[in-house]
XYZ file of C-alpha atoms in Angstrom:
73
model
C 80.064 81.737 99.285
C 80.700 84.122 96.441
C 78.567 86.879 95.957
C 77.598 88.893 93.238
C 79.036 92.242 94.071
C 77.768 94.125 91.321
C 74.558 93.992 92.874
C 75.484 95.609 95.843
C 75.086 99.171 97.223
C 78.631 100.719 98.626
C 77.111 100.318 102.158
C 77.131 96.718 101.519
C 80.027 96.348 99.401
C 82.595 98.058 101.867
C 80.252 95.560 104.691
C 81.269 92.466 102.984
C 84.645 93.620 102.201
C 85.411 94.505 106.167
C 83.690 90.873 106.716
C 86.308 89.027 104.983
C 88.838 91.126 106.431
C 88.075 90.667 109.865
C 87.358 86.905 109.388
C 90.869 86.580 107.428
C 92.303 88.329 110.407
C 90.906 86.077 113.576
C 91.610 83.054 111.387
C 95.549 84.043 110.302
C 96.221 86.354 112.758
C 97.767 88.136 109.430
C 96.119 91.357 107.772
C 95.072 90.538 104.463
C 96.476 91.512 101.066
C 94.645 94.201 99.379
C 94.129 92.377 95.920
C 90.327 92.449 94.777
C 89.400 89.614 92.198
C 85.807 90.301 91.541
C 84.158 87.520 92.762
C 82.701 85.320 89.301
C 84.970 87.806 87.318
C 81.631 90.222 87.583
C 82.226 93.896 88.277
C 81.535 97.130 87.213
C 82.853 100.693 87.517
C 81.218 101.128 90.733
C 82.783 97.967 92.406
C 86.242 98.882 91.113
C 85.817 102.199 92.112
C 84.455 100.953 95.730
C 87.483 98.486 96.183
C 89.907 101.010 95.036
C 88.603 103.283 97.818
C 88.915 100.662 100.106
C 93.058 100.486 99.093
C 92.487 97.376 96.823
C 94.061 96.698 93.416
C 92.129 94.785 91.109
C 93.185 91.671 89.879
C 91.783 89.575 86.916
C 93.035 86.257 85.225
C 92.631 84.981 81.727
C 93.460 81.203 81.296
C 94.920 80.744 77.831
C 95.880 77.303 77.201
C 98.180 75.478 79.665
C 99.286 79.473 80.671
C 97.101 81.958 82.996
C 97.711 85.724 82.775
C 97.349 87.692 85.666
C 96.554 91.283 85.637
C 96.784 94.235 88.439
C 95.200 97.372 88.593
């Protein structure tokens, strides 16, 4: 599922990201690449800050006709 992270407080956000990291590692045996693409494209200053504090770069994309542009910050 893709939760709306903007409705979470910092503790809930961190718990969700940690759960994802643990699931990924137990499934693949590898560490998750720390790119955060906000689910549903929804974000707030707080969620971007939380992701950054956890070492994530934020990635967003925009479809332009047959092209997709990825922006990472």
